[in-house]
Short mmCIF file of C-alpha atoms in Angstrom, two decimals:
data_model
loop_
_atom_site.label_atom_id
_atom_site.label_comp_id
_atom_site.label_asym_id
_atom_site.label_seq_id
_atom_site.Cartn_x
_atom_site.Cartn_y
_atom_site.Cartn_z
CA UNK D 18 0.57 5.69 15.83
CA UNK D 19 1.91 4.42 12.71
CA UNK D 20 4.91 3.14 11.22
CA UNK D 21 6.21 4.10 7.75
CA UNK D 22 7.77 1.14 6.07
CA UNK D 23 11.41 1.98 4.19
CA UNK D 24 12.19 5.15 2.43
CA UNK D 25 15.17 4.17 0.01
CA UNK D 26 15.79 6.73 -2.58
CA UNK D 27 12.11 6.92 -4.24
CA UNK D 28 11.16 3.47 -3.12
CA UNK D 29 8.68 3.36 -0.07
CA UNK D 30 7.52 0.50 1.15
CA UNK D 31 7.53 -3.46 1.16
CA UNK D 32 6.61 -4.94 -1.96
CA UNK D 33 3.44 -7.24 -1.46
CA UNK D 34 1.50 -9.45 -3.84
CA UNK D 35 -2.31 -8.03 -3.68
CA UNK D 36 -5.33 -9.54 -4.96
CA UNK D 37 -7.39 -6.53 -6.19
CA UNK D 38 -11.72 -6.95 -5.58
CA UNK D 39 -14.09 -4.42 -7.35
CA UNK D 40 -13.28 -1.60 -4.77
CA UNK D 41 -9.57 -2.23 -3.97
CA UNK D 42 -7.61 -5.13 -1.99
CA UNK D 43 -9.26 -7.84 -1.10
CA UNK D 44 -6.29 -9.63 0.06
CA UNK D 45 -2.55 -9.45 0.09
CA UNK D 46 0.64 -11.45 0.85
CA UNK D 47 3.28 -10.29 2.88
CA UNK D 48 6.27 -12.74 2.66
CA UNK D 49 4.64 -16.07 3.36
CA UNK D 50 1.51 -14.69 5.56
CA UNK D 51 -1.61 -13.87 3.80
CA UNK D 52 -4.08 -11.10 5.20
CA UNK D 53 -7.92 -10.89 4.29
CA UNK D 54 -9.25 -7.39 4.01
CA UNK D 55 -12.28 -6.92 6.16
CA UNK D 56 -13.14 -3.20 5.18
CA UNK D 57 -11.77 -0.63 2.96
CA UNK D 58 -11.47 2.60 5.11
CA UNK D 59 -10.39 4.99 2.82
CA UNK D 60 -8.40 5.61 -0.73
CA UNK D 61 -6.95 8.19 -2.35
CA UNK D 62 -4.28 9.26 -4.76
CA UNK D 63 -0.77 10.77 -4.07
CA UNK D 64 1.70 12.47 -6.47
CA UNK D 65 5.35 12.26 -5.51
CA UNK D 66 6.95 15.70 -4.60
CA UNK D 67 8.13 18.06 -7.54
CA UNK D 68 11.83 17.33 -6.31
CA UNK D 69 11.42 13.34 -6.79
CA UNK D 70 9.97 13.31 -9.99
CA UNK D 71 12.10 12.05 -12.87
CA UNK D 72 13.39 14.83 -15.46
CA UNK D 73 12.68 13.55 -18.90
CA UNK D 74 13.61 15.53 -22.05
CA UNK D 75 10.58 18.07 -21.14
CA UNK D 76 7.27 18.36 -19.41
CA UNK D 77 5.21 15.27 -19.87
CA UNK D 78 2.72 12.86 -18.12
CA UNK D 79 5.73 11.28 -16.82
CA UNK D 80 6.61 13.78 -14.79
CA UNK D 81 3.31 13.24 -12.52
CA UNK D 82 2.98 9.78 -11.68
CA UNK D 83 0.13 9.50 -9.15
CA UNK D 84 -0.43 6.43 -6.91
CA UNK D 85 -3.37 4.92 -5.62
CA UNK D 86 -3.51 4.50 -1.76
CA UNK D 87 -5.83 2.21 0.07
CA UNK D 88 -6.36 2.00 3.93
CA UNK D 89 -7.57 -1.20 4.46
CA UNK D 90 -8.43 -2.89 7.94
CA UNK D 91 -6.95 -6.66 7.51
CA UNK D 92 -6.41 -9.96 9.34
CA UNK D 93 -3.60 -12.39 8.95
CA UNK D 94 -5.77 -15.73 7.33
CA UNK D 95 -6.97 -17.90 10.27
CA UNK D 96 -6.97 -15.49 13.02
CA UNK D 97 -9.79 -13.83 14.58
CA UNK D 98 -10.87 -10.24 13.22
CA UNK D 99 -11.87 -9.15 16.59
CA UNK D 100 -8.75 -9.92 18.25
CA UNK D 101 -6.27 -9.11 15.69
CA UNK D 102 -7.38 -6.73 13.01
CA UNK D 103 -4.70 -4.13 11.82
CA UNK D 104 -4.97 -1.05 9.77
CA UNK D 105 -2.65 -0.94 6.22
CA UNK D 106 -1.95 1.28 3.72
CA UNK D 107 -1.40 -0.30 0.43
CA UNK D 108 -0.11 1.50 -2.66
CA UNK D 109 -0.28 0.59 -6.18
CA UNK D 110 2.08 2.39 -8.21
CA UNK D 111 0.79 1.93 -12.05
CA UNK D 112 4.17 3.25 -13.60
CA UNK D 113 6.23 0.35 -11.93
CA UNK D 114 3.39 -2.00 -11.89
CA UNK D 115 3.89 -2.52 -8.33
CA UNK D 116 1.88 -2.96 -4.96
CA UNK D 117 3.65 -1.86 -1.77
CA UNK D 118 2.78 -2.02 2.18
CA UNK D 119 3.65 1.78 3.02
CA UNK D 120 2.18 2.05 6.34
CA UNK D 121 1.09 -0.05 9.50
CA UNK D 122 -1.16 1.47 12.04
CA UNK D 123 -0.93 0.66 15.37
#
């Protein structure tokens, strides 16, 4: 089961601070808690549905604003990976220059 975090207008997810490594997120901060990424499980690119894309004066690259999504296994700093690891989907939206935690998988 997974939980999708927030869906307010076009903004989905909870803003997080991410330190990026060579393959993707290396660690992220959710509030006061730091999570260390143990493994990158998957990554993909998503584009918003056509009805959520902003309409500017005409067709342009802005209409297709993809975001990168990284599915990672991470553990809160100081905890055992074997006991407390979780799976998180982190999204990088280049247009907004923003990282979001969009899903937590239980």
